GROMACS .gro file of C-alpha atoms in nm:
model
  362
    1UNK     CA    1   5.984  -5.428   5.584
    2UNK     CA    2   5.958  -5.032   5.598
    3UNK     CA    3   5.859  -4.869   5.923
    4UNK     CA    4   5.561  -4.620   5.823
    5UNK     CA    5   5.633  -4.327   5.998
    6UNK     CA    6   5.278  -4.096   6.068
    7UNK     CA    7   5.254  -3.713   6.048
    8UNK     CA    8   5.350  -3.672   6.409
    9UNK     CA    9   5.652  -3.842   6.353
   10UNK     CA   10   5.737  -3.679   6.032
   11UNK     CA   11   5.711  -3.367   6.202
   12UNK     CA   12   5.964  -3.491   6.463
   13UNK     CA   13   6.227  -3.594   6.184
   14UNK     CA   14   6.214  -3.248   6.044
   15UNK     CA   15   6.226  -3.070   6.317
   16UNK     CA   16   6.520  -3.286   6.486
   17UNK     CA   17   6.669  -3.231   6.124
   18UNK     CA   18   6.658  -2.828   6.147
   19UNK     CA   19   6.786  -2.853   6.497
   20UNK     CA   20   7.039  -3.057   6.362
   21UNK     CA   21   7.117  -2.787   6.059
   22UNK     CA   22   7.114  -2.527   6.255
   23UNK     CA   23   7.348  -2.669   6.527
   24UNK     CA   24   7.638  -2.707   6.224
   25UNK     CA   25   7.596  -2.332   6.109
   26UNK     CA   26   7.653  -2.246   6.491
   27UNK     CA   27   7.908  -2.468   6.501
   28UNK     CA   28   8.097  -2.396   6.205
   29UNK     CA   29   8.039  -2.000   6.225
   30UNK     CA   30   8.238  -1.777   6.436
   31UNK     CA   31   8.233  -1.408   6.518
   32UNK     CA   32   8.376  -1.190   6.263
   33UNK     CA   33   8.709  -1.066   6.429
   34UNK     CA   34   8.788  -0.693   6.497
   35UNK     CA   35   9.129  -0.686   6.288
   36UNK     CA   36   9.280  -0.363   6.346
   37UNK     CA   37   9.240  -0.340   5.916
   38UNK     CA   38   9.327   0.031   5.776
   39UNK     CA   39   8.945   0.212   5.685
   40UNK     CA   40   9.159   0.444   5.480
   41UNK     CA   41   9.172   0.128   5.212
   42UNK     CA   42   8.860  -0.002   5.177
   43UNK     CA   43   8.756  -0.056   4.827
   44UNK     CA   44   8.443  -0.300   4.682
   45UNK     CA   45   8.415  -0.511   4.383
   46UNK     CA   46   8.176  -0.761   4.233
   47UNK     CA   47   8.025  -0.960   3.970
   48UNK     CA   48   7.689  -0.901   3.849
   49UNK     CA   49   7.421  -0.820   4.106
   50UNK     CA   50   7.745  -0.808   4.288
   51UNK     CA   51   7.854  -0.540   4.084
   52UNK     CA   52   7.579  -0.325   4.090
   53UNK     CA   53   7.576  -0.395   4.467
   54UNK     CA   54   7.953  -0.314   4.512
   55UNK     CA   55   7.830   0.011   4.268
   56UNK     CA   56   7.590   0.147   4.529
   57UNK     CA   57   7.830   0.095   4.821
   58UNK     CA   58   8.100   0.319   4.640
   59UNK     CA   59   7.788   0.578   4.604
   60UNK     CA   60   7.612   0.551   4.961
   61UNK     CA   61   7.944   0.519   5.123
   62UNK     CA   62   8.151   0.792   4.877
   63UNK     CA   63   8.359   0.915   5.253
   64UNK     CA   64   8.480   0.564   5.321
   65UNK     CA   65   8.475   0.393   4.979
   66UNK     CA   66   8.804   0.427   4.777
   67UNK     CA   67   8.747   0.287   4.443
   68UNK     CA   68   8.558  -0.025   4.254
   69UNK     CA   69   8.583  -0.375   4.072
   70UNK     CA   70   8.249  -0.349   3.816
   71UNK     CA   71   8.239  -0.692   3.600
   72UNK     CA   72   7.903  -0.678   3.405
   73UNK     CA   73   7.713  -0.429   3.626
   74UNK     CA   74   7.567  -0.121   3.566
   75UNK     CA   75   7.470   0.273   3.676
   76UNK     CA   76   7.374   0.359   4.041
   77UNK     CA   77   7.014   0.294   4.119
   78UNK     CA   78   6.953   0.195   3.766
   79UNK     CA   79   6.647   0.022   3.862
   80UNK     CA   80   6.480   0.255   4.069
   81UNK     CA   81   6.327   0.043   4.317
   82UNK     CA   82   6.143  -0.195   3.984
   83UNK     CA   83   6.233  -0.497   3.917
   84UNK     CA   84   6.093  -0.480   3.549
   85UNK     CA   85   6.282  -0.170   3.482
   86UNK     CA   86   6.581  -0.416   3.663
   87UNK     CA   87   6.511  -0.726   3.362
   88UNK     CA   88   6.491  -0.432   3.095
   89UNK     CA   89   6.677  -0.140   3.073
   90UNK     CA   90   6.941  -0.235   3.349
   91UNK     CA   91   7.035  -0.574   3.178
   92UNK     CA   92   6.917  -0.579   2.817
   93UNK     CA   93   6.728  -0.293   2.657
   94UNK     CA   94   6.547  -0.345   2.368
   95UNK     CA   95   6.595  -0.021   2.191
   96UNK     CA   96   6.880   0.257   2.244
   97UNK     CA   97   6.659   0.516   2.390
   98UNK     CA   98   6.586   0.249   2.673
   99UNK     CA   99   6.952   0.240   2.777
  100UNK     CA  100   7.021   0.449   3.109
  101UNK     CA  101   7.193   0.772   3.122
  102UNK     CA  102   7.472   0.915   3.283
  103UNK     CA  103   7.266   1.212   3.345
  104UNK     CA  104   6.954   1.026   3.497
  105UNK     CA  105   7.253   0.864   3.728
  106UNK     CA  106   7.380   1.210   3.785
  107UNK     CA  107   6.973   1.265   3.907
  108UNK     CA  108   6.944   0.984   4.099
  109UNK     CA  109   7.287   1.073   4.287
  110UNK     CA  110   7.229   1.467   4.380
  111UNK     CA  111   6.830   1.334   4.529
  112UNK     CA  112   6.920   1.089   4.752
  113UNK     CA  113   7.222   1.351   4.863
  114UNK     CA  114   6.993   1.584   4.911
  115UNK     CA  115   6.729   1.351   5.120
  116UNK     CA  116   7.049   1.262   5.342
  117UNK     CA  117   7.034   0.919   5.245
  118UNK     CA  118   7.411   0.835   5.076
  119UNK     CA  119   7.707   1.026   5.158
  120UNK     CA  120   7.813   1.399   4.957
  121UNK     CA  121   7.890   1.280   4.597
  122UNK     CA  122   8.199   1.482   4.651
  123UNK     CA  123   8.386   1.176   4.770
  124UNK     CA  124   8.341   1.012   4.446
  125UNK     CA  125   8.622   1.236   4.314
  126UNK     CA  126   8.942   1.031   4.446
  127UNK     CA  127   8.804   0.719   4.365
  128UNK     CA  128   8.920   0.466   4.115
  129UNK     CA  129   8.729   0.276   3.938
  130UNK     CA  130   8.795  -0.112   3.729
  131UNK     CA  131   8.524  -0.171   3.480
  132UNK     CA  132   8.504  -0.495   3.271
  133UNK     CA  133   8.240  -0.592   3.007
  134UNK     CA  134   8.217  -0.925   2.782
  135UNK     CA  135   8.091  -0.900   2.458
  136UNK     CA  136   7.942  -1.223   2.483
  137UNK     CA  137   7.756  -1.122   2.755
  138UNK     CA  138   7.396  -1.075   2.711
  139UNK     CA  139   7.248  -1.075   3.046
  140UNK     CA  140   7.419  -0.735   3.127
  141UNK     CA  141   7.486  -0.571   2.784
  142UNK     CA  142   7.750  -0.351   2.680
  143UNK     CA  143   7.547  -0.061   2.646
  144UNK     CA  144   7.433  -0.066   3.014
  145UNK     CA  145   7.785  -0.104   3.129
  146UNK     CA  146   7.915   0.209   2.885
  147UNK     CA  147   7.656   0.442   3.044
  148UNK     CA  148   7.783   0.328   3.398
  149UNK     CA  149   8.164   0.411   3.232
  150UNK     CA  150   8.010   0.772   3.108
  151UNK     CA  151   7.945   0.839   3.477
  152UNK     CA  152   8.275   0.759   3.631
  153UNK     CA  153   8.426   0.969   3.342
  154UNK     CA  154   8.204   1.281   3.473
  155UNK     CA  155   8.307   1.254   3.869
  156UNK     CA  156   8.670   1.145   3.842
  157UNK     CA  157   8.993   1.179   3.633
  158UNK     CA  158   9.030   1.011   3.350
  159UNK     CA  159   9.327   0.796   3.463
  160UNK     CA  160   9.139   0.666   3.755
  161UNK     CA  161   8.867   0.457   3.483
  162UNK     CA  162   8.994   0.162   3.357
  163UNK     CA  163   8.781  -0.009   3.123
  164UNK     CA  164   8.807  -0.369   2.977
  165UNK     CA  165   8.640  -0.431   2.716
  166UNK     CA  166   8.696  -0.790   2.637
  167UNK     CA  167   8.631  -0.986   2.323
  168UNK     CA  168   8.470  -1.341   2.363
  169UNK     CA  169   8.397  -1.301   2.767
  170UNK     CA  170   8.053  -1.391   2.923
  171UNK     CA  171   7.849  -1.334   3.195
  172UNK     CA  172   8.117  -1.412   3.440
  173UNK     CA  173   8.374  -1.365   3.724
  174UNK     CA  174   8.699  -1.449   3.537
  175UNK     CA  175   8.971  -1.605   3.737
  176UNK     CA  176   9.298  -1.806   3.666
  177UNK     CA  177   9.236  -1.946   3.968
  178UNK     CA  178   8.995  -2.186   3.916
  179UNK     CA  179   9.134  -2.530   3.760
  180UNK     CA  180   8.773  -2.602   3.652
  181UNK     CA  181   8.652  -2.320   3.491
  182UNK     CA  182   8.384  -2.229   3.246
  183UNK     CA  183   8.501  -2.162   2.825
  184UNK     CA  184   8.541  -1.788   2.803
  185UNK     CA  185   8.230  -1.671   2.635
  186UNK     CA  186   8.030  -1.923   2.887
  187UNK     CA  187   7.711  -1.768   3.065
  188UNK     CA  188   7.598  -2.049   3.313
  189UNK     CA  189   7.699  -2.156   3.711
  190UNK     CA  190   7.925  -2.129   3.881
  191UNK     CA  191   7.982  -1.799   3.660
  192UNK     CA  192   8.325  -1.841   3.698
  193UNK     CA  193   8.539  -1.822   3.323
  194UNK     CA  194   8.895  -1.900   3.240
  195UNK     CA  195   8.993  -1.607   2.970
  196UNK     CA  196   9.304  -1.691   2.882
  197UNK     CA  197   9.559  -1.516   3.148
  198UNK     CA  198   9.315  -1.250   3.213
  199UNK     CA  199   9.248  -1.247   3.620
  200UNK     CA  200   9.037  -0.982   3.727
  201UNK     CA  201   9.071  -1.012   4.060
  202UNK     CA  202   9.475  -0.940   4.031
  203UNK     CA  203   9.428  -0.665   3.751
  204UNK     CA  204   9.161  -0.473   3.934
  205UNK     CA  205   9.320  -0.473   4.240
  206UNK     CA  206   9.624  -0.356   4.093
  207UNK     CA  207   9.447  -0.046   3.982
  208UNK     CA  208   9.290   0.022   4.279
  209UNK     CA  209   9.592  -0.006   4.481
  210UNK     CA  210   9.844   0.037   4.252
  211UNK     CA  211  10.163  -0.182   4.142
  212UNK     CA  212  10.130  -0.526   4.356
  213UNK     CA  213  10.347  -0.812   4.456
  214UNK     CA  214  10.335  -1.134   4.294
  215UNK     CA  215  10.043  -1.374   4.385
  216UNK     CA  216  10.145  -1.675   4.538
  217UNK     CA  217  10.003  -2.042   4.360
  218UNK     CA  218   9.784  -2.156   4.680
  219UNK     CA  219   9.657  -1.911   4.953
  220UNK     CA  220   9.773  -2.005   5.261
  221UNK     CA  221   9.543  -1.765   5.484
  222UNK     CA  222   9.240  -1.845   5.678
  223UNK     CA  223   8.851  -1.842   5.558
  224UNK     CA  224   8.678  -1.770   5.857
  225UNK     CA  225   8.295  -1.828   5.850
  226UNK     CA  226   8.128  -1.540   6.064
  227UNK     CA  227   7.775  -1.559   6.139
  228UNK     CA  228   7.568  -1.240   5.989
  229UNK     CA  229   7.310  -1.204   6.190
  230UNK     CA  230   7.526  -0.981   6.466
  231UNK     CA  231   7.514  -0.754   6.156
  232UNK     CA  232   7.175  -0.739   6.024
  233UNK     CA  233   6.928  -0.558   6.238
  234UNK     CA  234   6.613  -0.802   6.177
  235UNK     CA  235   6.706  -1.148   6.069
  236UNK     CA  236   6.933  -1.201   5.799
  237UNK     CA  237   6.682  -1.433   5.599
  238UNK     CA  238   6.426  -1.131   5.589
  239UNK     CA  239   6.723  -0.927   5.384
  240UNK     CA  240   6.768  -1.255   5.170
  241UNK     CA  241   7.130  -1.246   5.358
  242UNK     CA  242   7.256  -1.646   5.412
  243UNK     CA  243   7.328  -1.681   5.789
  244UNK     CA  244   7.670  -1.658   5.735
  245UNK     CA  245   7.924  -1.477   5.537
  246UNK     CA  246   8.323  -1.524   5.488
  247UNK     CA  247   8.640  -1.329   5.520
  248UNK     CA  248   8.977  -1.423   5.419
  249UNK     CA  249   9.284  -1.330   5.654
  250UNK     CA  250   9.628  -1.361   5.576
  251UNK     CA  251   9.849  -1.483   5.875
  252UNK     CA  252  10.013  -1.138   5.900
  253UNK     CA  253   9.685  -0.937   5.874
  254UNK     CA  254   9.600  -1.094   6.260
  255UNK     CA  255   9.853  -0.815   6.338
  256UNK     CA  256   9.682  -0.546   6.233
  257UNK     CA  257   9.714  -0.227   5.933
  258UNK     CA  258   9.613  -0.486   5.612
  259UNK     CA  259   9.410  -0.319   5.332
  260UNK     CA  260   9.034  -0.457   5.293
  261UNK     CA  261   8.853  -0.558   5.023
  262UNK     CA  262   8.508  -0.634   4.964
  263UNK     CA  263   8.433  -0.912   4.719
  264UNK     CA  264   8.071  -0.973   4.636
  265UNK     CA  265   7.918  -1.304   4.438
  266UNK     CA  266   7.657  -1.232   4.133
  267UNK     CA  267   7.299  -1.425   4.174
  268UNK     CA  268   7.338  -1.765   4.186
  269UNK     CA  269   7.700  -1.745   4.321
  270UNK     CA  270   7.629  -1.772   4.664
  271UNK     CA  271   7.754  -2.084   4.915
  272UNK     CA  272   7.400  -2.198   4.911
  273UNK     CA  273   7.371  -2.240   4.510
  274UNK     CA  274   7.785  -2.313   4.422
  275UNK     CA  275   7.931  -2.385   4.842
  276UNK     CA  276   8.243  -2.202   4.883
  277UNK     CA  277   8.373  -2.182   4.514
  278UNK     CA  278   8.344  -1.846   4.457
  279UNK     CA  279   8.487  -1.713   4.837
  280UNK     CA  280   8.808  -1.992   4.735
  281UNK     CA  281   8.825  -1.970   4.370
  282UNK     CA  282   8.759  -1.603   4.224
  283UNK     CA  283   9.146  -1.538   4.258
  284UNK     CA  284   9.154  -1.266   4.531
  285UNK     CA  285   9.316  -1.480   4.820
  286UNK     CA  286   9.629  -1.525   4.577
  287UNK     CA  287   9.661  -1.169   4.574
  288UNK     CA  288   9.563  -1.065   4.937
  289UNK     CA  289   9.857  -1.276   5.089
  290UNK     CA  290  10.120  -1.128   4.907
  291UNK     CA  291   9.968  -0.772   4.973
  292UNK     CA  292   9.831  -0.758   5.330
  293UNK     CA  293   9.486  -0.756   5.224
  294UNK     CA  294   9.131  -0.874   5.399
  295UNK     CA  295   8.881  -0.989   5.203
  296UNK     CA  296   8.536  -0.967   5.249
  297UNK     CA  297   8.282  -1.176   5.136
  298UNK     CA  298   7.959  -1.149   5.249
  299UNK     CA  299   7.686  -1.370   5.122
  300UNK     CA  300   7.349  -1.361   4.986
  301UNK     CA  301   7.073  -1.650   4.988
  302UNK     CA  302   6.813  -1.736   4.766
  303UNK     CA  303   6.425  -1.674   4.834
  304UNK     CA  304   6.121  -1.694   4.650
  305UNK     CA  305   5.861  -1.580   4.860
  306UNK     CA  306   5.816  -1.641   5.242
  307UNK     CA  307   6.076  -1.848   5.402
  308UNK     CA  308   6.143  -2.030   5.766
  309UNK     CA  309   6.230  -1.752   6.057
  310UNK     CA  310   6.031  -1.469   5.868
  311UNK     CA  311   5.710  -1.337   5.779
  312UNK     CA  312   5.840  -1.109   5.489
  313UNK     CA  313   5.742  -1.228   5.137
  314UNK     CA  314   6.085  -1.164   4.962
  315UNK     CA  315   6.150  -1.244   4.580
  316UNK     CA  316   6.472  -1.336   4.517
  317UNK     CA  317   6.492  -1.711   4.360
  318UNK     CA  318   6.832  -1.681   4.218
  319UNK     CA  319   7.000  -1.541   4.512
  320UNK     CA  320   7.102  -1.184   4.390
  321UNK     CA  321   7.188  -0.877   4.551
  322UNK     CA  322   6.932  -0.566   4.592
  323UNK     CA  323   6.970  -0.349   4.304
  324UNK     CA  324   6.606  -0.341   4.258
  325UNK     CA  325   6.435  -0.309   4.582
  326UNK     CA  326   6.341  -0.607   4.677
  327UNK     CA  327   6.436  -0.529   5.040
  328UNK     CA  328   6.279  -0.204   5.063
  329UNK     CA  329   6.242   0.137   4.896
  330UNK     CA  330   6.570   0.265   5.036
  331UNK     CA  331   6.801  -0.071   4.923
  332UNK     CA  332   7.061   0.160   4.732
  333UNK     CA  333   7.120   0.416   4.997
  334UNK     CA  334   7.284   0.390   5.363
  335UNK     CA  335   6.987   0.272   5.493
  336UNK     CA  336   6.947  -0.025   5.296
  337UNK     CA  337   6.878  -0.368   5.516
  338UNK     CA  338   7.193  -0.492   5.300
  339UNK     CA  339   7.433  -0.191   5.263
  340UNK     CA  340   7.366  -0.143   5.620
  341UNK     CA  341   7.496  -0.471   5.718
  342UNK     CA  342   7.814  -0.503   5.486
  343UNK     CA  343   7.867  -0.146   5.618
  344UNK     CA  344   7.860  -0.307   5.979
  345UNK     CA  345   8.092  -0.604   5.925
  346UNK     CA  346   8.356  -0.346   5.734
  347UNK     CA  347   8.328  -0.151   6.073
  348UNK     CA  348   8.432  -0.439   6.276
  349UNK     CA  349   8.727  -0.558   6.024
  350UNK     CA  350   8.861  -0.220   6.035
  351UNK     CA  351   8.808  -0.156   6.487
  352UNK     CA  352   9.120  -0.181   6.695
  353UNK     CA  353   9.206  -0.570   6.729
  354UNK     CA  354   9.192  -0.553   7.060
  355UNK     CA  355   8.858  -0.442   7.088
  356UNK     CA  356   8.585  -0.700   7.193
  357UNK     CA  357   8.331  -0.844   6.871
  358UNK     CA  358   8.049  -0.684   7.079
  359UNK     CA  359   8.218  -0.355   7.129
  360UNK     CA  360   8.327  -0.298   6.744
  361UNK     CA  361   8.274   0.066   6.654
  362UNK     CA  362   7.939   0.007   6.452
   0.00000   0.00000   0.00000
């Protein structure tokens, strides 16, 4: 016979079942380690709301920022701070006079420079840049994508842009790393496709770093699990930030002077929608080990609406970067709740090893 449990008691359960949740995270989570890792390499990529994410850290961070992964993202601010211009122009505009410019990017660049928000543009011109677009992709279409290429073309040399244009690829990290895999042309979770041999992780960090060694077949480096809230100045859960985020370390990269990457998921490619897939199956560890390279992956969680530990009514069901505002007006500059924070954590990464968590340069 069933013991009926009454409200009182139901509220007991719960609570001793958060107390319970939250005891694992602290358990599991450590603090992210000052590794001594060279700020002269830093370079971003992503997938998706990743992309445009990894996009506007190049921009607001132009002095530290070295070059970019796009897959399926678009122009700078493209959405300027609406989330129906976000669903429209910036993934799938109806007609061709909809599609963003390279000179309203240019626009959006030079006003925020001027209002001090994002670094001088100048800094854009040494960058390189690793653009991929599917053409079975219809949630970001190739026409968004070609306007983002149009603007790279305008700040840098044309040998830094490499764009991939491939025939048959979705909506989609594409890895050779993962042994289960979406089809190629597949749009649906985890958003991770097998493309034949293509592996974007390898080729665009070849071009931002240049010629590589070989990848080894299994990473043998550590994913640490860092807590974000040391990096988020309210609450990670009010930015839509999961409590914790992941980095990748390579035994010899404990030692100091590794390159660092920053790897960012697409919506509904964070651990709380696919676990760790993404952080252990893109294909970037493969590569880092062989090259002394850190990789970053900080991690976004869903919300639609208000949530436990905040008061903020935040709409972000499928667990996407900001590239539309939802964290506040000033999401695509320096002073965005997110940029801020991934800005933070690449601060620690790159502060002398033997300098205390609490005491990274910030």
């Amino acid at each position: 016979m069933k013991r009926r449990i009454g409200v009182s008691g139901w509220l007991q359960h719960v609570a001793l079942g958060m107390v319970c949740l939250l005891s694992g995270t602290a358990v599991s989570a450590q603090a992210l380690p000052a590794l001594g890792a060279d700020a002269a390499t830093v370079t971003v990529s992503g997938v998706s709301s990743g992309a445009y994410m990894a996009v506007q850290l190049q921009v607001a961070h132009s002095s530290l920022v070295r070059g970019a992964g796009v897959i399926a993202g678009g122009p700078y601010d493209c959405a300027e701070g609406s989330m129906w211009r976000a669903l429209g122009d910036c993934m799938a505009p109806r007609t061709p006079d909809r599609v963003p410019s390279a000179d309203a990017t240019v626009a959006r660049i030079e006003a925020w420079a001027r209002a001090g928000r994002i670094d001088d543009p100048v800094g854009l011109a040494d960058d390189r840049v690793w653009v991929l677009s599917g053409s079975a992709d219809r949630t970001v279409e190739r026409p968004v994508v070609d306007s983002l290429v149009t603007f790279y073309h305008r700040r840098l040399a044309d040998e830094a842009v490499r764009y991939v244009r491939h025939e048959g690829a979705g909506h989609a990290m594409i890895s050779i790393a993962d042994p289960a895999a979406n089809a190629c042309d597949t749009s649906a979770p985890p958003f991770i496709n097998r493309c034949g041999e293509l592996d974007a992780a390898g080729a665009l960090l070849a071009h931002l770093y240049g010629p590589l060694a070989p990848r080894v077949a299994r990473a043998g480096g550590e994913v640490i699990a860092f807590e974000q809230r040391e990096f988020t100045v309210v609450p990670p859960i009010e930015l839509s930030m999961a409590a914790q985020g992941y980095a990748y370390v390579p035994q010899v990269c404990r030692e100091g002077g590794c390159r660092l990457h920053v790897a960012l998921h697409g919506c509904r490619q964070g651990e709380g929608e696919i676990g760790r897939r993404f952080v252990e199956r893109a294909g970037y560890n493969e590569w880092a080990d062989t090259n002394r390279i850190v990789v970053l992956y900080p991690q976004v969680a869903a919300r639609s609406g208000l949530a436990w530990g905040s008061w903020r009514w935040v709409y972000n069901p499928k667990g996407c970067w900001d590239w539309w505002g939802y964290s506040g007006p000033t999401y695509a500059t320096r002073d965005g709740g997110q940029v801020r924070a991934i800005r933070a954590m690449i601060d620690r990464l790159t502060a002398p090893a033997a300098v205390e968590p609490g005491r990274a340069a910030r």
